[in-house]
XYZ file of C-alpha atoms in Angstrom:
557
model
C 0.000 0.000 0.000
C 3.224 2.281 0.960
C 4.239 1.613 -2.760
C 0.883 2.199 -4.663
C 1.966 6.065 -4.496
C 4.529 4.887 -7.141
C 1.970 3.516 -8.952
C -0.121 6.478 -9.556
C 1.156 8.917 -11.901
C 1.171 6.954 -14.837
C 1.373 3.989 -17.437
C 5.730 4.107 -17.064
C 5.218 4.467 -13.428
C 2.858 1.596 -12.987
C 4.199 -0.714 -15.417
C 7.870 -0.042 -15.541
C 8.629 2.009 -12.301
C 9.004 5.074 -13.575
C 12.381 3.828 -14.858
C 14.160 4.113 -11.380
C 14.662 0.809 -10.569
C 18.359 -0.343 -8.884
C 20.475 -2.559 -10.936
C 21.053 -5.269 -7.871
C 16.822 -4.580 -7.544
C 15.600 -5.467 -10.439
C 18.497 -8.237 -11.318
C 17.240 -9.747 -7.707
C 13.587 -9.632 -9.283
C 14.308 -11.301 -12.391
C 15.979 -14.212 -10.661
C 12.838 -14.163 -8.456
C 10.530 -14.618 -10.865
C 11.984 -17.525 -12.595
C 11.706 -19.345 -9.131
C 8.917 -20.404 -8.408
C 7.363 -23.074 -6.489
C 6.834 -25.320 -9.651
C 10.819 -25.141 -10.616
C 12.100 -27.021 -7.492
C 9.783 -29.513 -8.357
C 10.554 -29.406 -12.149
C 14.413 -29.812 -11.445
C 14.055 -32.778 -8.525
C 11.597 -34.521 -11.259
C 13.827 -33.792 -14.278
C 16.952 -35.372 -12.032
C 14.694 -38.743 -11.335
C 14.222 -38.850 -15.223
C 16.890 -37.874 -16.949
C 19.778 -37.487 -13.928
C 21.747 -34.013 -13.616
C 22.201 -33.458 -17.127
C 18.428 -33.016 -17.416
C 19.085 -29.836 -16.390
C 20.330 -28.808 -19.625
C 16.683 -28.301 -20.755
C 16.947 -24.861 -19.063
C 20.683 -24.384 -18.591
C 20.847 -24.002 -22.257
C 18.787 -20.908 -22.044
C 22.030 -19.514 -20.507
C 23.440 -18.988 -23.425
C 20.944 -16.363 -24.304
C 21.285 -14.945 -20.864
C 24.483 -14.267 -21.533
C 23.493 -12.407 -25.136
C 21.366 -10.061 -23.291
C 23.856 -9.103 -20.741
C 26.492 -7.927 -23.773
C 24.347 -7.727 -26.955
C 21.344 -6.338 -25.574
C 20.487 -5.253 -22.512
C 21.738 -1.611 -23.284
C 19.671 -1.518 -26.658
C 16.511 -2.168 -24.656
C 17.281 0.441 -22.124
C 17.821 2.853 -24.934
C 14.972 2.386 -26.745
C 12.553 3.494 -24.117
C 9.641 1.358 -24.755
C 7.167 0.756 -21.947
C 7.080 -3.097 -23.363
C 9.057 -5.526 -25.079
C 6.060 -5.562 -27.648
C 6.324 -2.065 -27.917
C 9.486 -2.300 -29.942
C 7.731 -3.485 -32.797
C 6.458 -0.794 -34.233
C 9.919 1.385 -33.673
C 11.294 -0.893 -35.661
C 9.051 -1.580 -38.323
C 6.942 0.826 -39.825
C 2.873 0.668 -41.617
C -0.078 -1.919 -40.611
C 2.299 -4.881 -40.929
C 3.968 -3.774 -37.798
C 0.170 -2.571 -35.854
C -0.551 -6.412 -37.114
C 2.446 -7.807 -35.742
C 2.394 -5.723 -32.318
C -1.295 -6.338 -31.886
C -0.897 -9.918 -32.531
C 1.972 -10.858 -30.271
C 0.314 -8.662 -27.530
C -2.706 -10.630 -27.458
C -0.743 -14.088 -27.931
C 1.623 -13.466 -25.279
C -0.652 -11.542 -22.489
C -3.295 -13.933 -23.118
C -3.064 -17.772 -23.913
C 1.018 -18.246 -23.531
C 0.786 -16.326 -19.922
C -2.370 -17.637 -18.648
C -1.131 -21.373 -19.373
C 2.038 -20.420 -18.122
C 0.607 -19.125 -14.707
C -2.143 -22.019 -14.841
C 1.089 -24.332 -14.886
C 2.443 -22.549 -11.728
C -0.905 -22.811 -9.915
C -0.831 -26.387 -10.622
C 2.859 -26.696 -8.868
C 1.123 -25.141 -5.729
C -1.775 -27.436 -5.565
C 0.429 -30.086 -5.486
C 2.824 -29.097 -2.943
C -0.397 -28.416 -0.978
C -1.802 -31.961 -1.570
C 1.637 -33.716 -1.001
C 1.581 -31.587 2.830
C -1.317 -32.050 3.499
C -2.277 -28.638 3.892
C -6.051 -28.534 3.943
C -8.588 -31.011 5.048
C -11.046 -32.670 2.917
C -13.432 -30.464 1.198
C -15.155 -32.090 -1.301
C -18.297 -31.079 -1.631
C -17.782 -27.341 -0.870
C -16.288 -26.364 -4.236
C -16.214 -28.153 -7.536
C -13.608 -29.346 -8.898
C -10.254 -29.778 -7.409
C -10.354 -28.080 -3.310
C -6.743 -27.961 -3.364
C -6.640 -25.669 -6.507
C -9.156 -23.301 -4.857
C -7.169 -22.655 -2.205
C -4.008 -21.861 -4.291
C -6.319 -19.829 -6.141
C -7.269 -17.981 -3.366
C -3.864 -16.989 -2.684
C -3.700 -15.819 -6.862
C -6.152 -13.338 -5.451
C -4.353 -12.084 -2.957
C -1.277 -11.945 -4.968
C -3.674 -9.722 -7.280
C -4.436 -7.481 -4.892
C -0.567 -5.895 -4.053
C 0.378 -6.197 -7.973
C -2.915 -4.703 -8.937
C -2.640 -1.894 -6.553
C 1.126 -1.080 -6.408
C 2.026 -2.017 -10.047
C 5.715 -2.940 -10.716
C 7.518 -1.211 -7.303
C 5.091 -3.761 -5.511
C 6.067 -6.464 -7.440
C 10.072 -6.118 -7.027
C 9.878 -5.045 -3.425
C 8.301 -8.169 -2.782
C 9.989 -10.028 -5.036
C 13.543 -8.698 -3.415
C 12.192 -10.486 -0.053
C 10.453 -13.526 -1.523
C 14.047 -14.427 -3.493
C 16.038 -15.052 -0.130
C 13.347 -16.888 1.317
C 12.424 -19.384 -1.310
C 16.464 -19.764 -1.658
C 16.556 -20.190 2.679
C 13.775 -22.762 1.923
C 15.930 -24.826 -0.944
C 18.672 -24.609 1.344
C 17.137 -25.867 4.475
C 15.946 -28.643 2.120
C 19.102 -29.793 0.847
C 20.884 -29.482 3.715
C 18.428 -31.918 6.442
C 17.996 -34.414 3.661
C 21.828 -34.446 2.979
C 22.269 -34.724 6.546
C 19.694 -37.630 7.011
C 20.853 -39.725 4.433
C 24.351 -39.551 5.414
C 26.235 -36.647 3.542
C 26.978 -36.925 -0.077
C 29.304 -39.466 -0.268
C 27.125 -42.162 0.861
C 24.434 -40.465 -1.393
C 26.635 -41.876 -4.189
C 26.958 -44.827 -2.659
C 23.513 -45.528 -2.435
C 23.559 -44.496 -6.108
C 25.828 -46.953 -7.411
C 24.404 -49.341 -4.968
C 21.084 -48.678 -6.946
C 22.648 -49.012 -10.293
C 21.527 -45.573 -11.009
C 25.094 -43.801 -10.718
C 24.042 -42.095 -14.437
C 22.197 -39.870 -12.801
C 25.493 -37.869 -11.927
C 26.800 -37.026 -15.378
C 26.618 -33.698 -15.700
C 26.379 -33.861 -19.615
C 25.428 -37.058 -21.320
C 27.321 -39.330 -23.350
C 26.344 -40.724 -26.875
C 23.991 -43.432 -26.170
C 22.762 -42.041 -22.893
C 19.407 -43.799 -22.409
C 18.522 -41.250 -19.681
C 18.846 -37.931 -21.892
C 19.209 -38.606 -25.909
C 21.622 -37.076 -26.895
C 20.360 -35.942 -30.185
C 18.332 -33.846 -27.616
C 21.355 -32.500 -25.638
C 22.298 -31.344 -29.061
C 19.366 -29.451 -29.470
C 19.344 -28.028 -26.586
C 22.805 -26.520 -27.230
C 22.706 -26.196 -30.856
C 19.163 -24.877 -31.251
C 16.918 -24.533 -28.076
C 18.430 -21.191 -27.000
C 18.845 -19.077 -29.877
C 14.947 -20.202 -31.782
C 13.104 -19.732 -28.507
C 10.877 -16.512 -28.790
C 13.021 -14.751 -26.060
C 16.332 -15.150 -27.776
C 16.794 -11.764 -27.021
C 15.562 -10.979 -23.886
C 12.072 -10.870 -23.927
C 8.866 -10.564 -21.677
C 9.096 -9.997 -17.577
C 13.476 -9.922 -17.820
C 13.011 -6.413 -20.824
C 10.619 -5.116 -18.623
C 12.946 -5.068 -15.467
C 15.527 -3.742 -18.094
C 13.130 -0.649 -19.287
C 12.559 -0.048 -15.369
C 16.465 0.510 -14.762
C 17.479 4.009 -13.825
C 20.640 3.503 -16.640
C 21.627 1.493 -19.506
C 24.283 0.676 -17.716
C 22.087 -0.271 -14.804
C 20.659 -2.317 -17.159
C 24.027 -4.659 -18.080
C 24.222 -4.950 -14.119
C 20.959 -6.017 -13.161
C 21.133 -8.688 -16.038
C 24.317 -10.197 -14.583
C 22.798 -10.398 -11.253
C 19.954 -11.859 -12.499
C 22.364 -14.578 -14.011
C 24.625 -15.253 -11.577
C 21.901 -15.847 -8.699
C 19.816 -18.115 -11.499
C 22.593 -20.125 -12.565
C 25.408 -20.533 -9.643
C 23.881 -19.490 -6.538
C 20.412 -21.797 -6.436
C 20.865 -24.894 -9.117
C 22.845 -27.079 -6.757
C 20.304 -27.174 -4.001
C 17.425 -28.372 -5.977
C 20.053 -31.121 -7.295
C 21.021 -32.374 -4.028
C 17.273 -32.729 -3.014
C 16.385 -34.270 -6.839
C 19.274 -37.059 -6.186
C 17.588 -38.082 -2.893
C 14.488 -38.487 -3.693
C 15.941 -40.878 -6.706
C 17.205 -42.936 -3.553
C 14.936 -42.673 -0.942
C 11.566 -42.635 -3.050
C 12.312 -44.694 -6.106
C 9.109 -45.869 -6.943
C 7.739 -42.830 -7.321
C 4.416 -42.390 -9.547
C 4.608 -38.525 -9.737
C 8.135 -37.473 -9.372
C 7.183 -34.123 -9.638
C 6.082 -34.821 -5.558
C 9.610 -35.640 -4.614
C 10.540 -32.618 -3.361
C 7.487 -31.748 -1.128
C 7.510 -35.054 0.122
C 11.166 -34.798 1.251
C 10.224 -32.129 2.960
C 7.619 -33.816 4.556
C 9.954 -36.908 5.756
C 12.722 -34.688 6.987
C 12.098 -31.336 8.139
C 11.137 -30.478 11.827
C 7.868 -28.585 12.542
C 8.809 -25.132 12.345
C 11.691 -25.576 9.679
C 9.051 -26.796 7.635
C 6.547 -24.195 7.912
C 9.194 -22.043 7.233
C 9.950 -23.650 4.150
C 6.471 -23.669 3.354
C 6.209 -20.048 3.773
C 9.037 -20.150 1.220
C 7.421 -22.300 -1.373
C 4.414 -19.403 -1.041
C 7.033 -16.686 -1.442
C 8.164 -18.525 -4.685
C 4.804 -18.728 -6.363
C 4.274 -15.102 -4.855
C 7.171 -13.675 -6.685
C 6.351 -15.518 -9.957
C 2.445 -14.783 -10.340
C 2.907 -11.138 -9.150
C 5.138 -10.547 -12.254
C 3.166 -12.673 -14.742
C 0.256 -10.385 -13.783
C 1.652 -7.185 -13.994
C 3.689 -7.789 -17.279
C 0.627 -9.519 -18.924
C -1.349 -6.803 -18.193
C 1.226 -4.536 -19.399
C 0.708 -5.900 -22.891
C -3.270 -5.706 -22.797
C -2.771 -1.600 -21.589
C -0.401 -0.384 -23.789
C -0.236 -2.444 -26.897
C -3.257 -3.301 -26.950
C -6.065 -0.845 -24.851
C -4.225 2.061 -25.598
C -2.680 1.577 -28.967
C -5.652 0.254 -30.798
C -9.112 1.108 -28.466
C -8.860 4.107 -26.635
C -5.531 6.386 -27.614
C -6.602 9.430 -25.910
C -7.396 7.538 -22.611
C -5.748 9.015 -19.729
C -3.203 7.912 -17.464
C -5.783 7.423 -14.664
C -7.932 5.283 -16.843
C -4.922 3.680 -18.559
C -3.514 2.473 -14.760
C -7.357 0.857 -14.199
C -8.168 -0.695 -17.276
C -4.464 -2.364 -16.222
C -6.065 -3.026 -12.584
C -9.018 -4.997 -14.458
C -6.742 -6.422 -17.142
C -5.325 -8.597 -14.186
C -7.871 -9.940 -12.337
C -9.381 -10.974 -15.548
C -5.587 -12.709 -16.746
C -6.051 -14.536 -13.475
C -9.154 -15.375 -13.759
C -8.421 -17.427 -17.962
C -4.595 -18.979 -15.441
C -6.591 -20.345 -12.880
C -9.142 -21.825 -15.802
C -5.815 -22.995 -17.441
C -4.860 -24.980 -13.775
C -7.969 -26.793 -13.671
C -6.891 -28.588 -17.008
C -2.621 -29.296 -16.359
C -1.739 -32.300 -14.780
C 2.052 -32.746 -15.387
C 4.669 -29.900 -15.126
C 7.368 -30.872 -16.610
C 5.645 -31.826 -19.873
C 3.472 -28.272 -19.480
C 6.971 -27.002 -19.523
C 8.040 -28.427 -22.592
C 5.035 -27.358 -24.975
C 5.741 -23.367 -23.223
C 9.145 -24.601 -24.789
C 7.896 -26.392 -28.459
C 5.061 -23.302 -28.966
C 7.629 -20.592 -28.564
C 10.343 -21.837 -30.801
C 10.724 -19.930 -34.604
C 10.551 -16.504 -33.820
C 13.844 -16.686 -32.099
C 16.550 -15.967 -35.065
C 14.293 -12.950 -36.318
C 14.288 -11.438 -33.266
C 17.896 -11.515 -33.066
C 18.297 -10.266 -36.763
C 16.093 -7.181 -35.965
C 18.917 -5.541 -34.379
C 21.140 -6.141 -36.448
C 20.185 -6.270 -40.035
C 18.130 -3.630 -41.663
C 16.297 -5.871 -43.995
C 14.208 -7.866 -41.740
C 11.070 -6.587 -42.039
C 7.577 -7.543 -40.088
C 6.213 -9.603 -42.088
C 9.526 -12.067 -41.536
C 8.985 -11.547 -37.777
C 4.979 -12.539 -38.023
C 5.702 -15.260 -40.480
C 8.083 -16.828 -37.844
C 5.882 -16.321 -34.853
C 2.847 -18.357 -36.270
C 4.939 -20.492 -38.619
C 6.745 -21.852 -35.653
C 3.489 -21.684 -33.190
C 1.756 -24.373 -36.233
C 4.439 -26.413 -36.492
C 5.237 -26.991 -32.667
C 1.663 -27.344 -32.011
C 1.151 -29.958 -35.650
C 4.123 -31.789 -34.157
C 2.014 -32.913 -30.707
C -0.661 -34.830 -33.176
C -1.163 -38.418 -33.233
C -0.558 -38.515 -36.864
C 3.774 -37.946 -35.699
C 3.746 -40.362 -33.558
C 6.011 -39.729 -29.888
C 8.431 -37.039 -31.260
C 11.633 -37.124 -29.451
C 11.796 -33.712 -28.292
C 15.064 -32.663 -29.878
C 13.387 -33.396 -33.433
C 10.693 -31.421 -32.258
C 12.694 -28.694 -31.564
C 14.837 -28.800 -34.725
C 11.920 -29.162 -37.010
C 9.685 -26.112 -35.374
C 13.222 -24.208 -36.038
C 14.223 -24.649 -39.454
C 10.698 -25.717 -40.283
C 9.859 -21.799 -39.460
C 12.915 -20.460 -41.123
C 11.560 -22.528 -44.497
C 8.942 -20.044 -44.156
C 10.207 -16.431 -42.873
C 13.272 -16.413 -44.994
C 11.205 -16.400 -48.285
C 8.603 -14.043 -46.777
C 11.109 -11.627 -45.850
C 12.882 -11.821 -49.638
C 9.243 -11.400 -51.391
C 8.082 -8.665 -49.037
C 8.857 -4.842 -49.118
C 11.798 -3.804 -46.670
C 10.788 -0.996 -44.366
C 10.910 2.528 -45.490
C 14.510 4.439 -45.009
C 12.799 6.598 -42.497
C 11.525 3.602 -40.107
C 14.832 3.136 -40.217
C 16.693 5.882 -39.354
C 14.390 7.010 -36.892
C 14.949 3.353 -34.982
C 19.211 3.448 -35.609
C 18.919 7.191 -34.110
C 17.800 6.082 -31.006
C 19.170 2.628 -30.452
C 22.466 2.624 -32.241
C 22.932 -1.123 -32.813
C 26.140 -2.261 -34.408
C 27.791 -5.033 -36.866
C 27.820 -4.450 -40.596
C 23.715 -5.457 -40.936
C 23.292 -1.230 -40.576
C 26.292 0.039 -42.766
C 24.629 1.973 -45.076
C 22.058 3.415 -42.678
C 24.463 4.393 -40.385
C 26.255 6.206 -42.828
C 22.890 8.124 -43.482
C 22.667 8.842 -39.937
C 25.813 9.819 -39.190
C 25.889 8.099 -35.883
C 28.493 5.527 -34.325
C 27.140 2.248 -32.217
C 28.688 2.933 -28.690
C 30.501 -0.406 -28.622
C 31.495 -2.840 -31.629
C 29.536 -5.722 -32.120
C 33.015 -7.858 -32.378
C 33.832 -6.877 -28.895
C 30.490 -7.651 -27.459
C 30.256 -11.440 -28.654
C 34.034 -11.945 -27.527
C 32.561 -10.265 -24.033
C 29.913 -12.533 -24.238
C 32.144 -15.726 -24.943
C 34.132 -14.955 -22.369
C 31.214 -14.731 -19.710
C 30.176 -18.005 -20.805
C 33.416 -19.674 -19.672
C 33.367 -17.765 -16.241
C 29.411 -18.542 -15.838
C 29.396 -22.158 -16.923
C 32.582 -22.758 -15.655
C 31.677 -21.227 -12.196
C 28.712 -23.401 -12.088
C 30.533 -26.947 -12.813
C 33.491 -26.042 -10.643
C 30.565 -25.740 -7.634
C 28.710 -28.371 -8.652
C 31.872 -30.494 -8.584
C 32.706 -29.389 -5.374
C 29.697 -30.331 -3.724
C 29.660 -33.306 -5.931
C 32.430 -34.337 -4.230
C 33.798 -34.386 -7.944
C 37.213 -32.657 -7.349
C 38.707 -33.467 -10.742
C 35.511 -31.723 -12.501
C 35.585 -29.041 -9.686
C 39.473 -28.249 -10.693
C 39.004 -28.120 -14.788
C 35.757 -26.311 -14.493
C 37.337 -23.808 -12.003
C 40.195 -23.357 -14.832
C 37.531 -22.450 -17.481
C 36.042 -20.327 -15.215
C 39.673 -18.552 -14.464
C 39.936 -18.299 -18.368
C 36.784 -16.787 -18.763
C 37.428 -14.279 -16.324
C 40.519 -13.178 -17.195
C 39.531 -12.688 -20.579
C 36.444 -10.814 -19.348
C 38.986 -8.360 -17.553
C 41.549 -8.317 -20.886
C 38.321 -6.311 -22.459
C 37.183 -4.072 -20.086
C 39.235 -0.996 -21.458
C 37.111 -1.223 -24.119
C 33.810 0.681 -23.100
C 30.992 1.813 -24.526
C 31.296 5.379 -25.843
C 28.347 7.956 -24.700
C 26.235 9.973 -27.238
């Protein structure tokens, strides 16, 4: 309520702070809102399927991370929009662009979030059914009682996002992040303790015949992970997905930085607490429950029921409180940025452009009860999390490589971008019919990608280019570099602040320190020391290749 008055003064203020956010706020917020109480569950489920290198199904996605901490983060910030969607029509020009914002507003605000959120709401019901949290109650509501009551607590989420807009959201969020991570810790740490520390976890491993579970990356011939998948999730995965360059909730913490440099720091905080700081607990408790409940029907429960078997009263309220702070953080942000879309790409740019702010901040208000309202219809029809993970996954590959392009090539144009947004949407969803048969995911991934390239890249070559001035005007303010804007460039007369050729060796470099950093720790609690030493040694590569190029920095304008 002490943060509504933030919320007040307009669309900017309500949706992206006012652009005043803190770098180590807002990086703290992203990282919050991609943990939630469904990815503890995810990971400990992924880990009795596939082992640790499971994990590569969203570690790959680091790789992108690590794109829009050098490639884009500072173009985002620059351009000023209130949403990601926004950008659309800065950088293309005519009713192909209105088409193209307009569509992806709806698409994204509407069906992608609301499953997405519905998928989160499931995760809660079942950590609330594997506790035992509420007693029986059929016959007071219809349907699932257990989804009610995490529904309830969408409401209440509802109410602080709805009144205090994005401050609410990150303020919160800032709190909920060390809590959910105190939780995972807690966790890991009583059902390390129980079972007898990690050496005898691998032990009972190997005593189990199930001492594949600990590769970190799998082998040719893995039956746990194919690795015609690992390939795609490497090869493919990361740069096709439809936030190849940033995308959604993370741009939106980037438009609400105070700086562009702000920006560059609050992505790297974002990535360092997502990828080094809170993996390895969910792994420890994910290898557990592969010993200690092997039979499991749903594995997705292993990690509540852990808890459950371990935890004292009091820890584990505590920790229950966290797995509430998780879904907290997660909802609160999928609200607000969904709604985001439906105010101003969609409300205010096509239905009611002289609306004021005052009406502009309500309409958002109602715009999120009623995107809560399609997730928790969404919830009552998921069932398995990991798979609901996937399609999000499948449906949002093909738009990726335009998106990337954009920035760096004047001659995509929007009908390439729309062409690969429903193009890939088809194919993904085509590729889930009986008629295919059970698709190995990796081949599902590979033929969305380049199935949806078969059809941009010839749309793009038979279509118009944008006009010279769409052009310009977008260069002037965003000043992206690489050859791709030559010639317009030279019509603007305006210098990118940093070379492209030093930003991808920037980026290469942070992908030794971040992935090394990770495997070094991850071998060290392994208990690993050989991978601990050579990932560590990556890592110091990395790093001192990061600090070779920091005399080169970007110029101002």
């Amino acid at each position: 309520m002490w943060l509504s008055r933030r919320a007040r003064g307009s669309v900017v203020d309500f949706f992206v702070g006012g652009r005043a956010l803190p770098w180590w706020l807002a990086g703290t917020s992203m990282a919050a809102t991609t943990f939630s109480v469904d990815t503890p569950l995810y990971v400990s489920a992924l880990i009795a399927r596939r082992g640790i290198a499971g994990n590569w199904e969203w570690w790959s996605f680091g790789l992108s991370h690590l794109l829009l901490i050098y490639l884009f983060a500072r173009l985002w910030r620059r351009a000023e929009v209130v949403t990601d969607v926004e950008l659309t029509e800065l950088r293309y020009g005519g009713r192909p662009a209105a088409v193209l914002r307009a569509t992806r507003a709806f698409l994204f605000a509407v069906p992608i979030n609301c499953i997405a959120i519905g998928f989160v709401m499931l995760a809660m019901r079942k950590v609330v059914e594997a506790l035992g949290l509420l007693p029986d109650l059929s016959g007071w509501m219809p349907g699932d009682e257990r989804l009610w009551a995490v529904v309830a607590l969408s409401v209440f989420v509802l109410a602080y996002a709805g009144v205090a807009g994005l401050w609410g959201v990150v303020a919160t969020d800032f709190f909920q992040f060390f809590l959910a991570l105190f939780g995972a810790l807690l966790v890991a740490g009583f059902a390390l303790a129980e079972i007898g520390g990690v050496a005898e976890l691998k032990a009972q491993l190997a005593a189990a015949g199930r001492s594949d579970v600990l590769e970190m990356t799998p082998a040719p011939g893995s039956e746990s992970l194919p690795f015609g998948t690992f390939l795609a999730y490497l090869g493919i995965q990361w740069w096709a997905f439809r936030r190849s360059d940033g995308g959604g909730e993370f741009v939106q913490r980037l438009l609400a930085c105070r700086s562009e440099a702000d920006a560059e720091r609050a992505a790297w905080c974002f990535v360092w607490l997502h990828y080094v700081v809170r993996a390895w607990p969910w792994v420890l408790v994910g290898l557990v429950a592969v010993v200690v409940l092997p039979d499991l029907a749903d594995p997705d429960l292993g990690y509540p029921m852990l808890m459950l078997r371990y935890l004292p009263a009091g820890l584990l309220g505590l920790v229950v409180a966290s797995f509430f702070a998780a879904f907290m953080s997660t909802v609160s942000t999928q609200i607000n940025w969904g709604a985001s879309y439906v105010v101003n790409d969609l409300y205010a740019r096509f239905v009611a452009p002289e609306a004021s702010s005052a009406r502009l901040v309500w309409v958002g208000r109602l715009a999120s009860a009623v995107i809560v309202a399609f997730a928790t219809t969404a919830a009552f029809f998921a069932d398995d999390i990991g798979a609901l993970f996937r399609f999000m996954i499948a449906i949002g590959t093909g738009p990726g490589a335009v998106l990337i392009l954009r920035w760096f090539w004047w001659r995509v144009n929007a009908w390439a971008e729309l062409a690969a947004m429903l193009a890939g949407f088809a194919i993904a969803v085509c590729s889930y019919l009986p008629a295919f048969g059970s698709m190995e995911f990796g081949t599902r991934l590979a033929v969305t990608a380049f199935g949806s390239a078969a059809v941009w890249l010839p749309v793009m070559w038979f279509t118009r280019a944008e006009q010279d001035a769409t052009l310009l005007e977008f260069y002037r303010r965003v000043r992206p570099a690489g050859p791709g804007w030559r010639a317009i460039r030279a019509r603007a007369g305006v210098e990118p602040d940093l070379p492209l050729g030093t930003a991808l060796l920037r980026a290469a470099a942070a992908t030794l320190l971040l992935f090394g950093t990770m495997f070094a720790l991850g071998g060290a609690v392994l208990l690993e020391p050989r991978t601990a030493a050579l990932a560590a040694a990556v890592a110091a590569v990395g790093g001192a290749s990061l600090w070779a190029l920091r005399g080169h920095r970007p110029r101002a304008v």
